XYZ file of C-alpha atoms in Angstrom:
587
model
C 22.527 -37.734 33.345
C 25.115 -35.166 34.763
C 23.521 -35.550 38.485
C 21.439 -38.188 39.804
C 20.853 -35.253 43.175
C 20.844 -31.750 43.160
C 23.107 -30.490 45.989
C 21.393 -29.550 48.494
C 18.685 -32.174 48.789
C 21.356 -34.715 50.459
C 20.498 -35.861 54.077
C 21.272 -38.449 56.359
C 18.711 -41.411 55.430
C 20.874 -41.012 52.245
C 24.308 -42.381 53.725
C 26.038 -45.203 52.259
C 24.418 -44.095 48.603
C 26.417 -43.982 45.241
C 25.280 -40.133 44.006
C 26.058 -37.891 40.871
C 25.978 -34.226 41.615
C 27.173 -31.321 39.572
C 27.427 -27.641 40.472
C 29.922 -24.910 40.738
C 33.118 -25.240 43.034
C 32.119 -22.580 46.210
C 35.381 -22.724 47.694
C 37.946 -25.386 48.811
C 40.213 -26.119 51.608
C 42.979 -28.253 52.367
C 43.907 -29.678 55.695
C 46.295 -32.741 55.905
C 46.256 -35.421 52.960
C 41.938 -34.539 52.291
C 40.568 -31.549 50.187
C 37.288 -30.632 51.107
C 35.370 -28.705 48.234
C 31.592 -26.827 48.761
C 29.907 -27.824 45.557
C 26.933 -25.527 45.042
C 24.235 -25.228 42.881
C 20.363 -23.409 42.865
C 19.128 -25.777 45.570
C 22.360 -25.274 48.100
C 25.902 -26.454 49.033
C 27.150 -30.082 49.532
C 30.989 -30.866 50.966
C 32.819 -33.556 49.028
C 35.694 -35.136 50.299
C 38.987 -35.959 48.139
C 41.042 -38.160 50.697
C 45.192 -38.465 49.376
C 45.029 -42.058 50.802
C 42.325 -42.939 48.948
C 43.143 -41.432 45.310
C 46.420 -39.364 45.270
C 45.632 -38.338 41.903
C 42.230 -37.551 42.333
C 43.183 -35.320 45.201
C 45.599 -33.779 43.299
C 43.394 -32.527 40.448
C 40.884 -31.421 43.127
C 43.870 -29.488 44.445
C 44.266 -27.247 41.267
C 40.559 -26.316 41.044
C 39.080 -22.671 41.556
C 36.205 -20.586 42.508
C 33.347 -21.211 40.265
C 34.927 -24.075 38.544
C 31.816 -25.953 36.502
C 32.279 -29.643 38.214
C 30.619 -33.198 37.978
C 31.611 -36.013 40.977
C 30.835 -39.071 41.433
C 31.310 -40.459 44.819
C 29.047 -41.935 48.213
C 27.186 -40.201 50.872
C 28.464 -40.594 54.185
C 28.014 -39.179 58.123
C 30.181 -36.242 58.607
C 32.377 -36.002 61.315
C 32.311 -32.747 62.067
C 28.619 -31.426 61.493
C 27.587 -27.978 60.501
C 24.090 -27.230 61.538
C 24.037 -23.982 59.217
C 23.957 -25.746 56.199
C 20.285 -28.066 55.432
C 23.543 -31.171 54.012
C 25.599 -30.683 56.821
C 25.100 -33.859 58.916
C 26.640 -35.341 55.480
C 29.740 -35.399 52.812
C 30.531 -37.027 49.997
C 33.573 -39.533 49.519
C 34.636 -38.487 45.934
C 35.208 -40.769 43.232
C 35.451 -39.634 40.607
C 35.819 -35.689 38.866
C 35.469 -34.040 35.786
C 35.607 -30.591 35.280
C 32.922 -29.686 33.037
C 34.389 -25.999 32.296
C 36.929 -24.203 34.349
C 36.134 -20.339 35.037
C 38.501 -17.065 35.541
C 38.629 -15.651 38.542
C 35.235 -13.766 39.437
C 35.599 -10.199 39.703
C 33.931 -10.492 42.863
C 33.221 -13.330 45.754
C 29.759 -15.060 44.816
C 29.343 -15.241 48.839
C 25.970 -13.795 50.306
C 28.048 -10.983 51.578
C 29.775 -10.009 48.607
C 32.660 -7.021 48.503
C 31.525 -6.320 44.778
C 29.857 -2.926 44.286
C 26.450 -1.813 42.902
C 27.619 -1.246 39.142
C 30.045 -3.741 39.188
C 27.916 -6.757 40.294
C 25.478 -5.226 37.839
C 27.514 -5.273 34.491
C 28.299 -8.976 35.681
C 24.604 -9.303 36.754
C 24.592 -13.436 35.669
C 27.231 -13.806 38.709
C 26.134 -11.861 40.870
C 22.353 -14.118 40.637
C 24.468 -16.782 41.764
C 24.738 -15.451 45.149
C 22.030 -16.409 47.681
C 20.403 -13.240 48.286
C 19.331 -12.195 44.657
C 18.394 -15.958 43.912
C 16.084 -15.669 46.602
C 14.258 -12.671 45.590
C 13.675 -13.990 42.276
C 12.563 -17.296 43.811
C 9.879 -15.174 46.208
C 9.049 -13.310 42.975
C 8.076 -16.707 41.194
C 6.297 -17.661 44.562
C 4.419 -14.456 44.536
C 3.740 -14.904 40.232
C 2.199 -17.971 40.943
C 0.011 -17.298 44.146
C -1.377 -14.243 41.929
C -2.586 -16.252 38.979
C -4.021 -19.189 41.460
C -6.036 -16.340 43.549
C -7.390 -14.457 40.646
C -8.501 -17.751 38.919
C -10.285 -19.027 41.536
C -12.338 -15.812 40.850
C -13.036 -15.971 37.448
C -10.223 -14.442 36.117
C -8.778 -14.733 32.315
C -5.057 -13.867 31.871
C -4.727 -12.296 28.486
C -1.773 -10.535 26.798
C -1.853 -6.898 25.235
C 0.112 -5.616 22.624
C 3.501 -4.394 23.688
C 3.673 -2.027 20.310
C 1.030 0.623 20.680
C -0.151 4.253 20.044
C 1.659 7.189 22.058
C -0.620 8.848 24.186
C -0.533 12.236 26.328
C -0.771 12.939 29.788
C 1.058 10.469 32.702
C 4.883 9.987 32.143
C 7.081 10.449 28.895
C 6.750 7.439 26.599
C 9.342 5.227 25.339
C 9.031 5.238 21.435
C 9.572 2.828 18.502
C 10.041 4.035 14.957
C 8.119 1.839 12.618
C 10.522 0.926 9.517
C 7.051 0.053 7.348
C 5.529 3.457 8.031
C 8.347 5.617 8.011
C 8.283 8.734 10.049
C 5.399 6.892 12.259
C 6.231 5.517 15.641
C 4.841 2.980 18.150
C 5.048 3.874 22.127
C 5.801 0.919 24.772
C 2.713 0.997 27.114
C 2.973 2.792 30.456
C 0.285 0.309 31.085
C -2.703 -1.445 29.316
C -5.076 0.767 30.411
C -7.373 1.651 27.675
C -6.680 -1.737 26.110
C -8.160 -3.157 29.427
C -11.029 -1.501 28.564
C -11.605 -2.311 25.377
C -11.723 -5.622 27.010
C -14.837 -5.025 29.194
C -16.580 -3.561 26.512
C -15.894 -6.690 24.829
C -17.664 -9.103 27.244
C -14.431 -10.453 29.266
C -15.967 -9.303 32.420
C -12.841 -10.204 34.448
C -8.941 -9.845 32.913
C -6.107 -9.776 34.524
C -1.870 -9.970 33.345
C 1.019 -9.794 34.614
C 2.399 -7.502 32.195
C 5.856 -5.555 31.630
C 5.110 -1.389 31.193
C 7.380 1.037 30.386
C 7.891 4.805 31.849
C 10.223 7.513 30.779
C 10.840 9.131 33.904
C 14.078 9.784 36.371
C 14.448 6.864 38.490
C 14.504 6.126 42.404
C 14.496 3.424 44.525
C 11.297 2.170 43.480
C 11.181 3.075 39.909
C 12.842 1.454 36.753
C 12.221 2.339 33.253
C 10.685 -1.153 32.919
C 8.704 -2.243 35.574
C 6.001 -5.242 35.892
C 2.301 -4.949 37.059
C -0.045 -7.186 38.086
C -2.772 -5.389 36.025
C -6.574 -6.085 36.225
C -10.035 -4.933 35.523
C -13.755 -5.894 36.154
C -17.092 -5.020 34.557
C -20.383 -4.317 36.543
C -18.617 -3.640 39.842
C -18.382 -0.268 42.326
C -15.618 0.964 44.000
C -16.444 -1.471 47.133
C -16.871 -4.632 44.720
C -12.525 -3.912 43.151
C -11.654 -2.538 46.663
C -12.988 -6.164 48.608
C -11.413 -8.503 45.597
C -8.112 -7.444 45.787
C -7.748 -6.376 49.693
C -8.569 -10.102 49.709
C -5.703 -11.010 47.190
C -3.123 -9.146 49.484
C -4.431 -10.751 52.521
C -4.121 -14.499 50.735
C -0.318 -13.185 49.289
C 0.596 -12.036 53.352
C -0.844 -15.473 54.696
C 0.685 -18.066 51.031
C 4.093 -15.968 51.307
C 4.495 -14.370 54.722
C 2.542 -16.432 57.200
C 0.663 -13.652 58.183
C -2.883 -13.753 58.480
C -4.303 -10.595 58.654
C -7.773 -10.266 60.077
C -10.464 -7.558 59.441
C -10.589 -4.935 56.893
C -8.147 -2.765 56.101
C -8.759 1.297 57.430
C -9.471 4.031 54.458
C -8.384 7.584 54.560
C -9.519 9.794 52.501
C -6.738 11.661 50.194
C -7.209 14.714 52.067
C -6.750 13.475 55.588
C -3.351 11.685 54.391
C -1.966 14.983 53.110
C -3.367 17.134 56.362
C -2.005 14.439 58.920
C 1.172 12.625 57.522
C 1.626 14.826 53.981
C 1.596 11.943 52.001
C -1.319 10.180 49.725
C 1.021 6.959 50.156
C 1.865 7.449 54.761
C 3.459 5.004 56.771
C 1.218 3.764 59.594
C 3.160 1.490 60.753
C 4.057 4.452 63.487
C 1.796 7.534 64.542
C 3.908 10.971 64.948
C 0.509 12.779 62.825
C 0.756 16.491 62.593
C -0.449 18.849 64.265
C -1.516 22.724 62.450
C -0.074 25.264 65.062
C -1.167 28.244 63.889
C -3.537 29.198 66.439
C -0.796 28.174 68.812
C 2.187 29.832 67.500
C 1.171 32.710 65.352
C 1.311 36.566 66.812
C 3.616 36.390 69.250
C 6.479 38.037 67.154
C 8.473 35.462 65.242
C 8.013 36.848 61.820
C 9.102 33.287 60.256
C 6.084 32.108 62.366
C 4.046 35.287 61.533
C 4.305 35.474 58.375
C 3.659 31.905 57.526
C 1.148 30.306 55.343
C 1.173 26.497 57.920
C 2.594 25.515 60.183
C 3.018 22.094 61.656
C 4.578 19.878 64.581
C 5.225 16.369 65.096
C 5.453 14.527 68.832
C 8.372 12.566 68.864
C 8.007 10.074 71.918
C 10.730 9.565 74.449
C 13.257 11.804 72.193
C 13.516 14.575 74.413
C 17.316 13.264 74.766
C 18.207 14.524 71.780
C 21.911 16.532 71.882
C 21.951 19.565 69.922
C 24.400 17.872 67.480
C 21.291 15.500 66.814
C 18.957 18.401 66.194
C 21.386 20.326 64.260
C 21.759 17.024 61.846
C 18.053 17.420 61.979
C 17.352 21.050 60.584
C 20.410 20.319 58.200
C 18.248 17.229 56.909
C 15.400 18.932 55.998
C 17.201 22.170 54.400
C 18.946 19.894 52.061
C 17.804 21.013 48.258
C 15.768 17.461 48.102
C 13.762 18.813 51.630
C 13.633 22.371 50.578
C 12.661 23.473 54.279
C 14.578 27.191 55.578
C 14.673 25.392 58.720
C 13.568 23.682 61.841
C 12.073 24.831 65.271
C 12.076 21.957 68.435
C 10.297 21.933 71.914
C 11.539 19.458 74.642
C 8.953 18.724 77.467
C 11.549 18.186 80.596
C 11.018 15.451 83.141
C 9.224 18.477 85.466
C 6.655 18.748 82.823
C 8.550 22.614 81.267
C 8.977 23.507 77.719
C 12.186 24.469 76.724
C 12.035 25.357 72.959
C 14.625 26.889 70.726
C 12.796 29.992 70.150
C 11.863 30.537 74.170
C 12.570 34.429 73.923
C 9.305 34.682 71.763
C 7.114 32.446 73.464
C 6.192 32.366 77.275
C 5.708 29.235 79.468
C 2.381 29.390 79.278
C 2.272 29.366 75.620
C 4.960 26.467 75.418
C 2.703 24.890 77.999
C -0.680 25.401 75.395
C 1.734 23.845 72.432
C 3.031 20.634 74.660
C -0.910 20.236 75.177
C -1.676 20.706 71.328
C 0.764 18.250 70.553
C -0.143 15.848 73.835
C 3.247 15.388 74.458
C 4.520 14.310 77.765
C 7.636 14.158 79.589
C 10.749 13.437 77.484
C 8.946 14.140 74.363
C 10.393 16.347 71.567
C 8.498 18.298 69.181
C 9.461 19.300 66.467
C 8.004 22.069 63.785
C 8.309 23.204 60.694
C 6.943 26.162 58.470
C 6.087 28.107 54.980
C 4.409 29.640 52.905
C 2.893 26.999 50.646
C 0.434 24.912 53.041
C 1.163 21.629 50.881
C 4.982 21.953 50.115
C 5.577 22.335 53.892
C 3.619 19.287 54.969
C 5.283 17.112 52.417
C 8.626 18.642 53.916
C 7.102 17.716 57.518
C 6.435 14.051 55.730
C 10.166 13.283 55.159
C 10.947 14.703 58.698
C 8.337 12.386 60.580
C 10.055 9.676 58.049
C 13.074 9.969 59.504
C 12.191 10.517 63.081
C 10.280 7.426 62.280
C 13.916 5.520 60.973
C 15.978 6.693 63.825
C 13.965 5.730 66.154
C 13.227 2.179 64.976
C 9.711 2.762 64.452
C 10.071 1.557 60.600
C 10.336 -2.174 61.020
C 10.423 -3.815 57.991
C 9.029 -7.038 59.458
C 6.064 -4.948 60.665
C 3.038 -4.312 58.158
C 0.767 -1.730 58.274
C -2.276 -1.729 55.591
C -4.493 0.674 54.244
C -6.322 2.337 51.453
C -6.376 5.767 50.555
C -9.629 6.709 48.828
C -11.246 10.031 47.393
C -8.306 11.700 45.911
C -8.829 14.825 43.572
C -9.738 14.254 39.959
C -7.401 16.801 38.720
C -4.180 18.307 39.753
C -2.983 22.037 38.363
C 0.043 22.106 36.960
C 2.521 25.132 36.715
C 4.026 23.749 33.439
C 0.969 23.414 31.615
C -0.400 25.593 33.188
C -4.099 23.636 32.952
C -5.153 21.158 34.993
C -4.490 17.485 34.428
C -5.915 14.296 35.457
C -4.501 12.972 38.943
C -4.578 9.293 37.601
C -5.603 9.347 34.027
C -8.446 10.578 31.695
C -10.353 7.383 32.391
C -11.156 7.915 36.153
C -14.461 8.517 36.676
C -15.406 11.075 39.000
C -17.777 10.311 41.876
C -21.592 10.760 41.240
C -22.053 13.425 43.965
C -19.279 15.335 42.801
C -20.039 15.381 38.899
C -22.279 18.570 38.918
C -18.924 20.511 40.026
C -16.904 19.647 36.544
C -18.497 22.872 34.897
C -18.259 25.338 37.881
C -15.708 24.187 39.835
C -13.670 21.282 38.596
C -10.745 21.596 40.942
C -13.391 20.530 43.955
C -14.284 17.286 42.051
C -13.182 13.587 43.402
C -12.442 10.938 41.476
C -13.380 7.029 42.318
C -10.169 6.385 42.851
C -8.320 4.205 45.329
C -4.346 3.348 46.226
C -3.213 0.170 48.641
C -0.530 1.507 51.030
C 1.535 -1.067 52.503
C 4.549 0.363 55.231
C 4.548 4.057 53.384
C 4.446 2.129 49.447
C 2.198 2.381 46.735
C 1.454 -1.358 46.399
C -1.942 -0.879 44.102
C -4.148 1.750 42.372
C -6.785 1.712 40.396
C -10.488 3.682 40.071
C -13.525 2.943 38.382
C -13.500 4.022 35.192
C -15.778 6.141 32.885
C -18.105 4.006 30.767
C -20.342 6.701 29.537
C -18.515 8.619 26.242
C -20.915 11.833 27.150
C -19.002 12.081 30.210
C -15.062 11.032 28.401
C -15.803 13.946 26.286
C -16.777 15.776 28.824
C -13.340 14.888 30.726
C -11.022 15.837 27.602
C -12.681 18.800 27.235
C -11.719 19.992 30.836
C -8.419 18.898 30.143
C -7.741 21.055 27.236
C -8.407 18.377 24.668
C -10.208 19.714 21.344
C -13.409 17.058 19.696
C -10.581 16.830 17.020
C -7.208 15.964 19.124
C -9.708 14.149 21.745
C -10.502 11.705 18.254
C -7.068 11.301 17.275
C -5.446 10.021 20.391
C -9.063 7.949 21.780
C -11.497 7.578 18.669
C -11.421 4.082 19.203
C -11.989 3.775 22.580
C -14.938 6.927 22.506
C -16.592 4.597 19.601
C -16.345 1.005 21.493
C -18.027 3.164 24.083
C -21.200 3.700 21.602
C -21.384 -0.203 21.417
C -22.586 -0.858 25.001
C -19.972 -0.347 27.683
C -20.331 -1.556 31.044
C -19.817 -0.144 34.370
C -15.754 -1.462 35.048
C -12.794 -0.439 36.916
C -10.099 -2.022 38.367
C -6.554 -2.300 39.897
C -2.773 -2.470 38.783
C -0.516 -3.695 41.281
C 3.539 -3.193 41.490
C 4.807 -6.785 41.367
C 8.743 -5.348 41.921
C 7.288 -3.398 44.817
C 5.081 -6.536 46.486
C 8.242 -8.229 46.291
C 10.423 -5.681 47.606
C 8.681 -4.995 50.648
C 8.020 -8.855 51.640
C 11.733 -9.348 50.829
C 12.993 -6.410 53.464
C 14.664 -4.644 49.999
C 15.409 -0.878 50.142
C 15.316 -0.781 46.130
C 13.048 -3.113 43.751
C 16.017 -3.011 41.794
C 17.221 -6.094 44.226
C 14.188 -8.333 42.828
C 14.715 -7.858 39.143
C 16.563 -10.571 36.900
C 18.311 -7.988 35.064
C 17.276 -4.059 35.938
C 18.605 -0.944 34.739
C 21.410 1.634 37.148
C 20.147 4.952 38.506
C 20.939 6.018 34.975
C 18.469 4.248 32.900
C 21.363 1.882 31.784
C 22.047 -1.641 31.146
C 25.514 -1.988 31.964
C 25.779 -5.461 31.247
C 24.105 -5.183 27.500
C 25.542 -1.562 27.407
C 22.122 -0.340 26.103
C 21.070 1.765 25.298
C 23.603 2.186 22.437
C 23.904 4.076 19.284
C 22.417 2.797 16.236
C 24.943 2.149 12.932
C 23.855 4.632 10.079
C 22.264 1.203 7.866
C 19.509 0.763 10.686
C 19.545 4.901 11.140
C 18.632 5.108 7.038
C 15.859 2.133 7.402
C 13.900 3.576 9.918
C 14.150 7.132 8.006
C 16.182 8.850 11.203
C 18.778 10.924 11.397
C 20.759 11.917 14.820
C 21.357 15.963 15.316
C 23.534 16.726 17.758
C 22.884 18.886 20.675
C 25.079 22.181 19.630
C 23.256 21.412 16.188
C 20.117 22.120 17.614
């Protein structure tokens, strides 16, 4: 055996034992005749002691060994002088006996310490050190933690985990697919699934009643802090259920992951707001609760008293910032500067301090009187040493979403986004379709599957714009934990929905023939609910990326620095799969 004890299960009780342990050499120190070196491995960091008197040449080869040499010693466990009460081992040491370096290492590129001074892309190209370092080891032990407290909670309901194929059919709508040339059917190609969703489906219709996997999807889109190209959901489905039956299940699967992970029980249900009341009061179908600051429209407050940008506007919209009347005008000039930045897209910012004698002073006084100052402060029910601050347009739902990252940040400085603080809830009735200027046709919000809600389905020939979907997102602290809807069973009504979305019988066969015929066989009511397992993890571990909690995740680039992929292919594989590269000026 190369260890008879991992290093950092060592204690006390264990004094006067003869123990193996083998790890990687943290750092080392010499003081006098002894060398002390930190041997660490997965489980933590044990001192042993290499004492001249005792060994002189065993000291000595301890002397000429470096940072993340591979190690084995031999030695006994004994009470440490000097104790360190940071470490779990550091009431003990151990009296070295013996040492064999089991492979010696370079010098890392960067200190494997839990505050590192390696950057982003370089500990990413050497990704396999930087997991060494406490930080990222944890996050991928929580993510284990978190794998396994899924799988026990969804058996205990009657769950079966069951894989999908990873090589499937390209399909339209959603994100850009990732695709696969097939060398067997040349000039064919597979797609990597955005998800399983019609696959899931094909699953209730074939009796499983309850599925669930933890499954890697893949998305062609431009990434952001909580997108990668390849991401990993906990995805799920149920026959015979409603919207209430999915929306109980798995509110009770967070609340056992908060209490098995966090230690936080969580009692009662968690609040619902519809989609249209989280765009009109925080401009957002994902808001953070975990702070109030809702808008409030101003127009009947604010318009015709001759400020044209006012005037003229198409919303506008204030937030009550509490106690930040204190504000300098270098503060609110950072302000208007954040939200004009291209990202924002706002022409700028107006603010309103309430004084400590109860006034409005607002940068746009000459337009306004006191008494109209005095009717906005009441609007907004802001009190003394309040700030307000408002923003406006001409498109009603680009300006609140400009208003959203403004409260956001009010909501940052201020210290109202606490990262140990969680605030739950769904978001429920969203629209069924969404219009979009590129297609200029509308598209499915979610996806073609959704299934609209009863009272609402008499509106998909005269006004399909008006129709909402059963549909249903789990916010957690301003994230998109969850989503799901219940799904259409009825292949009437799936016809119905491709037709609406510009799909021809014909094209409408081609991409979903199989799943419009399994419906013919006796489909069942289902639905169900993909979680983000990078983003539960990511917002129990305090990340600001789910990058942190992936073994081995792509840059903002889509790359693999360590693999260096993606990578051109050499012209053999190009001719096998019947491809040839034309370069962009050759287009």
């Amino acid at each position: 055996m190369f260890r008879t004890n991992t290093c950092g299960e060592l204690r006390i009780s264990d004094a006067g034992k003869k123990v193996t342990l083998a790890g990687w050499v943290q750092r080392s120190r010499k003081m006098g005749g002894m060398t002390f070196i930190d041997v660490r491995d997965r489980y933590g960091i044990t001192q042993v002691v290499f004492n001249i008197e005792h060994d002189a040449d065993l000291c000595e080869q301890a002397n000429h060994l470096g940072r993340e040499f591979v190690i084995q010693i031999t030695g006994t466990v004994a009470e440490r002088t000097a104790k360190n009460s940071n470490m779990p081992t550091g009431d003990i040491e151990i009296i070295a006996d013996s040492l064999r370096v089991l492979n010696p290492s370079e010098v890392p590129p960067f200190t494997i310490e839990d505050e590192t001074d390696g950057g982003d892309d370089l500990r990413m190209r050497y990704r396999y050190l930087d997991i060494r370092r406490n930080p990222v080891r944890r996050n991928l032990e929580l993510r284990h933690r978190m794998t396994m407290e899924v799988r026990r909670y969804l058996d205990s309901k009657g769950f079966l985990e069951i894989e999908t194929p990873m090589l499937v059919g390209s399909t339209p709508e959603g994100a850009r697919d990732f695709v696969v040339p097939s060398r067997m059917n040349p000039g064919q190609f597979y797609a990597l699934p955005q998800s399983p969703q019609t696959l899931k489906q094909l699953l209730m219709v074939s009796g499983i009643d309850r599925y669930f996997q933890i499954v890697k999807c893949f998305r062609d889109e431009d990434l952001r802090a909580d997108r990668q190209p390849e991401f990993t959901q906990i995805d799920c489905e149920m026959s015979f259920i409603e919207q209430d039956d999915v929306i109980r299940l798995f509110e009770g699967m967070a609340k056992h992951l908060f209490k098995e992970i966090r230690g936080i029980e969580i009692e009662g249900d968690f609040p619902r707001m519809s989609w249209a009341d989280a765009m009109k009061y925080y401009g957002s179908d994902k808001p953070d609760t975990r702070f109030d600051m809702r808008f409030v429209e101003l127009d009947g407050v604010l318009k015709g008293h001759g400020f044209s940008v006012f005037d003229n506007a198409a919303y506008i919209g204030g937030i009550c910032a509490k106690g930040a009347a204190s504000y300098t005008r270098k503060q609110l000039d950072a302000l208007t500067d954040y939200v004009k930045r291209p990202q924002i897209g706002a022409k700028g910012m107006v603010y309103a301090r309430v004084e400590a004698d109860g006034n409005v002073k607002s940068s746009v006084d000459k337009f306004y009187t006191q008494e109209t100052l005095q009717e906005l402060r009441k609007a907004m029910n802001a009190e003394a040493g309040d700030l307000i601050l408002i923003l406006s347009g001409d498109d009603v739902m680009r300006t609140r979403k400009q208003l959203c990252e403004l409260r956001l940040e009010m909501g940052r400085q201020l210290g109202l986004r606490d990262k140990n603080v969680f605030s739950c809830l769904w978001v429920v009735d969203f629209p069924m379709f969404e219009w979009s200027d590129e297609e200029q046709r509308l598209m499915a919000m979610h996806h073609p599957f959704t299934h609209p809600k009863d009272e609402d389905i008499h509106l998909l020939d005269s006004d399909p714009a008006a129709v909402r979907a059963d549909a249903y997102d789990m916010i957690i602290n301003g994230v998109e934990v969850g989503g799901g809807s219940v799904r259409i069973h009825d292949s009437e009504l799936q016809a119905k929905m491709f037709e609406i979305l510009g799909f021809t019988p014909e094209k409408a066969k081609e991409q979903f023939g199989f799943l419009m015929n399994a419906f013919k066989f006796g489909a069942p009511p289902h639905g169900g609910l993909a979680y983000g397992l990078d983003r539960w993890v990511s917002l129990f571990a305090g990340l600001d990326s789910i990058r942190d909690c992936i073994a081995f995740p792509k840059n903002n680039s889509g790359r693999d620095v360590m693999l260096d992929a993606p990578a051109a292919l050499d012209q053999k594989q190009l001719d096998e799969l019947t491809l040839e590269i034309v370069k962009p000026e050759e287009k």
